[in-house]
Short mmCIF file of C-alpha atoms in Angstrom, two decimals:
data_model
loop_
_atom_site.label_atom_id
_atom_site.label_comp_id
_atom_site.label_asym_id
_atom_site.label_seq_id
_atom_site.Cartn_x
_atom_site.Cartn_y
_atom_site.Cartn_z
CA UNK K 1 47.46 61.78 70.63
CA UNK K 2 50.05 64.62 70.44
CA UNK K 3 52.88 62.27 69.27
CA UNK K 4 51.41 62.06 65.71
CA UNK K 5 52.12 65.79 65.24
CA UNK K 6 55.83 65.58 65.67
CA UNK K 7 56.77 66.59 62.12
CA UNK K 8 55.26 70.02 62.77
CA UNK K 9 56.97 70.59 66.08
CA UNK K 10 59.51 73.20 66.78
CA UNK K 11 63.08 71.96 66.94
CA UNK K 12 64.18 70.40 70.18
CA UNK K 13 67.16 72.75 70.38
CA UNK K 14 65.02 75.90 70.42
CA UNK K 15 62.60 74.46 72.88
CA UNK K 16 65.46 73.44 75.17
CA UNK K 17 67.05 76.85 74.83
CA UNK K 18 63.76 78.43 75.86
CA UNK K 19 63.61 76.05 78.85
CA UNK K 20 67.12 77.06 79.93
CA UNK K 21 66.41 80.73 79.45
CA UNK K 22 63.35 80.52 81.73
CA UNK K 23 64.24 78.25 84.60
CA UNK K 24 61.58 79.72 86.93
CA UNK K 25 58.42 79.32 84.91
CA UNK K 26 57.96 75.53 84.93
CA UNK K 27 56.80 73.56 87.80
CA UNK K 28 59.80 72.12 89.65
CA UNK K 29 57.91 68.96 90.63
CA UNK K 30 58.44 66.81 87.55
CA UNK K 31 60.83 66.69 84.66
CA UNK K 32 59.32 67.01 81.15
CA UNK K 33 59.97 66.36 77.45
CA UNK K 34 58.84 68.94 74.89
CA UNK K 35 56.03 67.63 72.62
CA UNK K 36 54.38 70.61 70.96
CA UNK K 37 55.62 74.20 70.89
CA UNK K 38 53.93 77.32 69.44
CA UNK K 39 55.75 80.56 69.74
CA UNK K 40 53.97 82.54 66.91
CA UNK K 41 57.08 83.13 64.79
CA UNK K 42 55.01 84.16 61.76
CA UNK K 43 55.72 87.70 60.29
CA UNK K 44 54.14 90.60 62.25
CA UNK K 45 50.67 91.33 60.88
CA UNK K 46 49.93 87.83 59.86
CA UNK K 47 47.58 85.38 61.45
CA UNK K 48 48.42 82.33 63.64
CA UNK K 49 49.78 79.27 62.02
CA UNK K 50 46.85 77.45 60.30
CA UNK K 51 48.55 74.15 60.78
CA UNK K 52 48.05 74.65 64.49
CA UNK K 53 44.95 76.85 64.97
CA UNK K 54 41.49 77.25 63.73
CA UNK K 55 38.68 79.58 64.85
CA UNK K 56 35.28 79.60 66.50
CA UNK K 57 33.15 82.13 64.67
CA UNK K 58 29.91 84.05 65.29
CA UNK K 59 27.91 85.86 67.86
CA UNK K 60 25.86 83.22 69.76
CA UNK K 61 26.49 84.27 73.36
CA UNK K 62 28.44 81.05 73.81
CA UNK K 63 26.22 79.93 76.65
CA UNK K 64 27.21 82.94 78.84
CA UNK K 65 25.20 85.75 77.29
CA UNK K 66 28.52 87.20 75.94
CA UNK K 67 28.44 90.27 73.54
CA UNK K 68 31.25 89.74 71.20
CA UNK K 69 31.17 88.27 67.67
CA UNK K 70 34.12 86.09 67.01
CA UNK K 71 35.94 86.45 63.79
CA UNK K 72 39.06 85.30 61.81
CA UNK K 73 39.83 88.85 60.78
CA UNK K 74 43.34 90.25 61.26
CA UNK K 75 41.64 93.08 63.23
CA UNK K 76 41.10 90.56 65.95
CA UNK K 77 44.05 88.19 65.85
CA UNK K 78 47.55 88.79 64.55
CA UNK K 79 51.23 88.36 65.35
CA UNK K 80 53.31 91.34 66.65
CA UNK K 81 56.93 92.03 67.53
CA UNK K 82 57.06 92.16 71.39
CA UNK K 83 60.32 92.70 73.24
CA UNK K 84 58.83 91.18 76.36
CA UNK K 85 58.17 87.87 74.58
CA UNK K 86 60.87 85.18 74.85
CA UNK K 87 61.49 85.05 71.19
CA UNK K 88 60.51 88.47 70.43
CA UNK K 89 57.00 87.84 68.97
CA UNK K 90 53.48 87.26 70.44
CA UNK K 91 50.02 86.65 69.30
CA UNK K 92 47.46 89.41 69.97
CA UNK K 93 43.80 88.58 70.42
CA UNK K 94 42.08 91.99 70.26
CA UNK K 95 38.64 92.86 71.27
CA UNK K 96 37.35 95.90 69.31
CA UNK K 97 34.24 98.11 69.72
CA UNK K 98 32.89 98.65 66.29
CA UNK K 99 31.38 102.01 65.17
CA UNK K 100 27.87 100.52 65.55
CA UNK K 101 28.55 99.77 69.26
CA UNK K 102 28.91 96.02 68.86
CA UNK K 103 32.07 94.08 69.70
CA UNK K 104 34.29 91.69 67.80
CA UNK K 105 37.12 89.43 69.07
CA UNK K 106 38.71 86.05 68.47
CA UNK K 107 38.52 82.59 69.84
CA UNK K 108 41.31 80.28 68.65
CA UNK K 109 41.40 76.54 69.04
CA UNK K 110 43.54 73.51 68.07
CA UNK K 111 40.42 71.28 67.44
CA UNK K 112 41.31 68.99 64.52
CA UNK K 113 45.02 70.11 64.68
CA UNK K 114 46.18 68.96 68.10
CA UNK K 115 44.74 66.74 70.77
CA UNK K 116 46.26 66.14 74.17
CA UNK K 117 45.58 63.37 76.63
CA UNK K 118 48.04 64.23 79.43
CA UNK K 119 51.16 66.24 80.18
CA UNK K 120 52.00 69.77 81.14
CA UNK K 121 50.04 72.39 79.19
CA UNK K 122 51.26 75.92 79.64
CA UNK K 123 51.07 79.33 78.02
CA UNK K 124 52.83 82.61 78.71
CA UNK K 125 50.14 85.36 78.55
CA UNK K 126 49.74 88.96 79.24
CA UNK K 127 46.02 89.65 79.95
CA UNK K 128 44.02 92.80 79.63
CA UNK K 129 41.89 94.38 82.37
CA UNK K 130 38.61 96.28 82.51
CA UNK K 131 35.00 95.88 83.53
CA UNK K 132 33.34 93.19 81.25
CA UNK K 133 36.64 91.86 79.85
CA UNK K 134 37.15 88.10 80.10
CA UNK K 135 40.31 86.42 78.89
CA UNK K 136 40.73 82.66 79.06
CA UNK K 137 43.17 79.82 78.23
CA UNK K 138 41.42 76.39 78.44
CA UNK K 139 40.67 72.87 77.14
CA UNK K 140 37.58 71.00 75.97
CA UNK K 141 37.14 67.30 75.37
CA UNK K 142 36.91 66.37 71.74
CA UNK K 143 33.87 64.37 72.59
CA UNK K 144 31.94 67.62 72.75
CA UNK K 145 30.99 67.00 69.14
CA UNK K 146 29.20 63.72 69.99
CA UNK K 147 28.11 63.93 73.69
CA UNK K 148 28.06 67.63 74.30
CA UNK K 149 29.04 69.82 77.26
CA UNK K 150 29.62 69.24 80.21
CA UNK K 151 29.88 65.49 79.57
CA UNK K 152 32.99 66.03 77.43
CA UNK K 153 34.82 67.71 80.26
CA UNK K 154 36.49 71.18 80.46
CA UNK K 155 39.73 72.27 82.06
CA UNK K 156 40.13 75.96 82.63
CA UNK K 157 43.81 76.87 82.89
CA UNK K 158 43.29 80.57 83.09
CA UNK K 159 40.22 82.85 83.52
CA UNK K 160 40.30 86.31 84.83
CA UNK K 161 37.25 88.67 84.97
CA UNK K 162 38.52 92.04 84.11
CA UNK K 163 37.16 93.96 87.15
CA UNK K 164 39.33 91.69 89.40
CA UNK K 165 42.59 91.70 87.43
CA UNK K 166 44.56 90.34 90.44
CA UNK K 167 42.55 87.08 90.75
CA UNK K 168 43.16 83.98 88.69
CA UNK K 169 40.46 81.32 88.48
CA UNK K 170 41.38 77.71 87.62
CA UNK K 171 38.40 75.32 87.22
CA UNK K 172 37.33 71.79 86.26
CA UNK K 173 33.95 71.11 84.75
CA UNK K 174 32.35 67.83 83.97
CA UNK K 175 29.21 65.78 84.34
CA UNK K 176 27.79 66.68 87.79
CA UNK K 177 29.99 69.68 88.33
CA UNK K 178 29.63 72.29 85.83
CA UNK K 179 28.98 75.96 85.35
CA UNK K 180 28.61 77.61 88.79
CA UNK K 181 29.15 74.18 90.34
CA UNK K 182 32.54 73.59 88.69
CA UNK K 183 35.35 72.66 90.99
CA UNK K 184 37.42 75.86 91.19
CA UNK K 185 40.06 77.73 93.15
CA UNK K 186 41.31 81.24 92.87
CA UNK K 187 44.84 82.58 93.28
CA UNK K 188 46.47 85.96 93.58
CA UNK K 189 50.05 87.24 93.18
CA UNK K 190 51.83 88.60 96.22
CA UNK K 191 50.41 92.00 97.33
CA UNK K 192 47.52 91.22 94.98
CA UNK K 193 49.43 92.73 92.11
CA UNK K 194 47.30 92.86 88.84
CA UNK K 195 47.98 89.91 86.51
CA UNK K 196 47.49 92.40 83.67
CA UNK K 197 50.73 94.18 84.57
CA UNK K 198 52.98 91.64 82.72
CA UNK K 199 53.34 88.19 81.31
CA UNK K 200 52.65 85.24 83.50
CA UNK K 201 52.75 81.49 82.95
CA UNK K 202 49.52 79.58 83.36
CA UNK K 203 49.70 75.78 83.37
CA UNK K 204 48.30 72.44 84.36
CA UNK K 205 50.00 69.13 84.92
CA UNK K 206 47.59 66.39 83.85
CA UNK K 207 48.01 62.67 84.59
CA UNK K 208 45.81 59.73 85.19
CA UNK K 209 43.52 60.50 88.00
CA UNK K 210 45.05 63.91 88.76
CA UNK K 211 45.11 67.53 87.46
CA UNK K 212 47.14 70.26 89.09
CA UNK K 213 46.98 73.92 88.31
CA UNK K 214 49.90 76.42 88.57
CA UNK K 215 50.58 80.09 88.26
CA UNK K 216 54.29 80.88 87.33
CA UNK K 217 55.20 77.39 88.61
CA UNK K 218 53.44 77.79 92.02
CA UNK K 219 50.82 75.17 92.81
CA UNK K 220 47.31 76.50 93.23
CA UNK K 221 44.81 73.67 92.87
CA UNK K 222 44.70 69.90 92.65
CA UNK K 223 41.71 67.67 91.57
CA UNK K 224 41.38 63.90 91.73
CA UNK K 225 38.24 61.80 91.39
CA UNK K 226 37.96 61.83 95.11
CA UNK K 227 37.11 65.59 94.96
CA UNK K 228 34.09 65.07 92.75
CA UNK K 229 30.61 65.56 94.17
CA UNK K 230 28.35 62.56 94.66
CA UNK K 231 27.23 61.40 91.14
CA UNK K 232 29.94 63.31 89.34
CA UNK K 233 32.00 61.39 86.77
CA UNK K 234 35.81 61.95 86.05
CA UNK K 235 35.98 62.12 82.23
CA UNK K 236 39.76 63.18 81.96
CA UNK K 237 41.74 59.92 81.85
CA UNK K 238 43.11 59.04 78.27
CA UNK K 239 40.53 61.34 76.71
CA UNK K 240 41.71 63.72 73.91
CA UNK K 241 41.24 67.43 74.58
CA UNK K 242 41.98 70.48 72.48
CA UNK K 243 43.23 73.90 73.56
CA UNK K 244 41.46 77.25 73.38
CA UNK K 245 42.54 80.92 73.71
CA UNK K 246 39.92 83.64 73.69
CA UNK K 247 39.02 87.10 74.79
CA UNK K 248 35.37 87.57 75.59
CA UNK K 249 33.42 90.81 76.17
CA UNK K 250 30.61 90.70 78.62
CA UNK K 251 28.72 87.71 80.02
CA UNK K 252 26.90 86.79 83.20
CA UNK K 253 30.00 86.15 85.15
CA UNK K 254 32.27 89.12 84.30
CA UNK K 255 29.35 91.58 83.81
CA UNK K 256 29.28 93.97 80.95
CA UNK K 257 31.46 96.92 79.78
CA UNK K 258 30.65 100.28 81.17
CA UNK K 259 31.97 103.84 80.92
CA UNK K 260 35.20 102.78 82.57
CA UNK K 261 36.03 100.16 79.90
CA UNK K 262 38.32 101.14 77.20
CA UNK K 263 38.66 99.53 73.70
CA UNK K 264 40.46 97.97 71.98
CA UNK K 265 41.52 95.42 74.60
CA UNK K 266 44.53 93.04 73.92
CA UNK K 267 45.40 89.65 75.26
CA UNK K 268 48.97 88.69 74.22
CA UNK K 269 50.21 85.10 74.11
CA UNK K 270 54.03 84.68 73.98
CA UNK K 271 53.93 80.87 73.55
CA UNK K 272 51.92 77.73 74.17
CA UNK K 273 53.76 74.62 75.16
CA UNK K 274 52.82 70.93 75.60
CA UNK K 275 55.31 68.73 77.42
CA UNK K 276 55.07 65.00 78.28
CA UNK K 277 55.59 64.45 82.05
CA UNK K 278 58.18 61.82 83.04
CA UNK K 279 56.31 59.48 85.46
CA UNK K 280 59.49 58.45 87.06
CA UNK K 281 60.51 61.94 88.11
#
């Protein structure tokens, strides 16, 4: 579980200062204790902390007929100075159209570095927009290595298809309710403002028998075992999951880039935070 990683955690003081500085971004429903904090404080131009992140690599379509090839190149993922970030730095995941017309991007994950079994999982992200652009912040069950998908379970905290930059999709996938049959709900900002216009906090609160999704602390979506279709199995209690951040290009759901799509495209991640929820609050 996440408690084993405490030596690598950011100091409690900095985490609490951040919580104080941003009183509106966390759900007001329950109090929480910081467990794991990533604010990408590495020097600009360097990659994400290898103690926290590893990469998916290659150009397999990833089950969705996507176009990009995922790399660990600094062309596709690197830290930048960003005055809009809480601590002045952010991680960029960049999708690039190469001279030969192919696309590269990055898919980061905490697999083998951090596993989570409950709590509040949140990230402050500025997404791109454009036809065929598909940013995501999500989680997969570690059991994917042994029992595969969707039996392992998947929790999608943020997905946006770039031709609808105002609409957030938050989804649960598992055995009996996956892909187009996932349990999903979308949410928009007031006046349908584009999410790509600035940073927003995307989060879930995950406890035994319940997962709740939020945008900027506003509740969007709740799932419990009672919401599953007949024959569906709830695979989320006490099961370790790892986190993923990626920027895909193309795919059956978002469609494919066209003449209106510009490159490079950038997804910026200010921080990723895992907190344990106080069950008494």
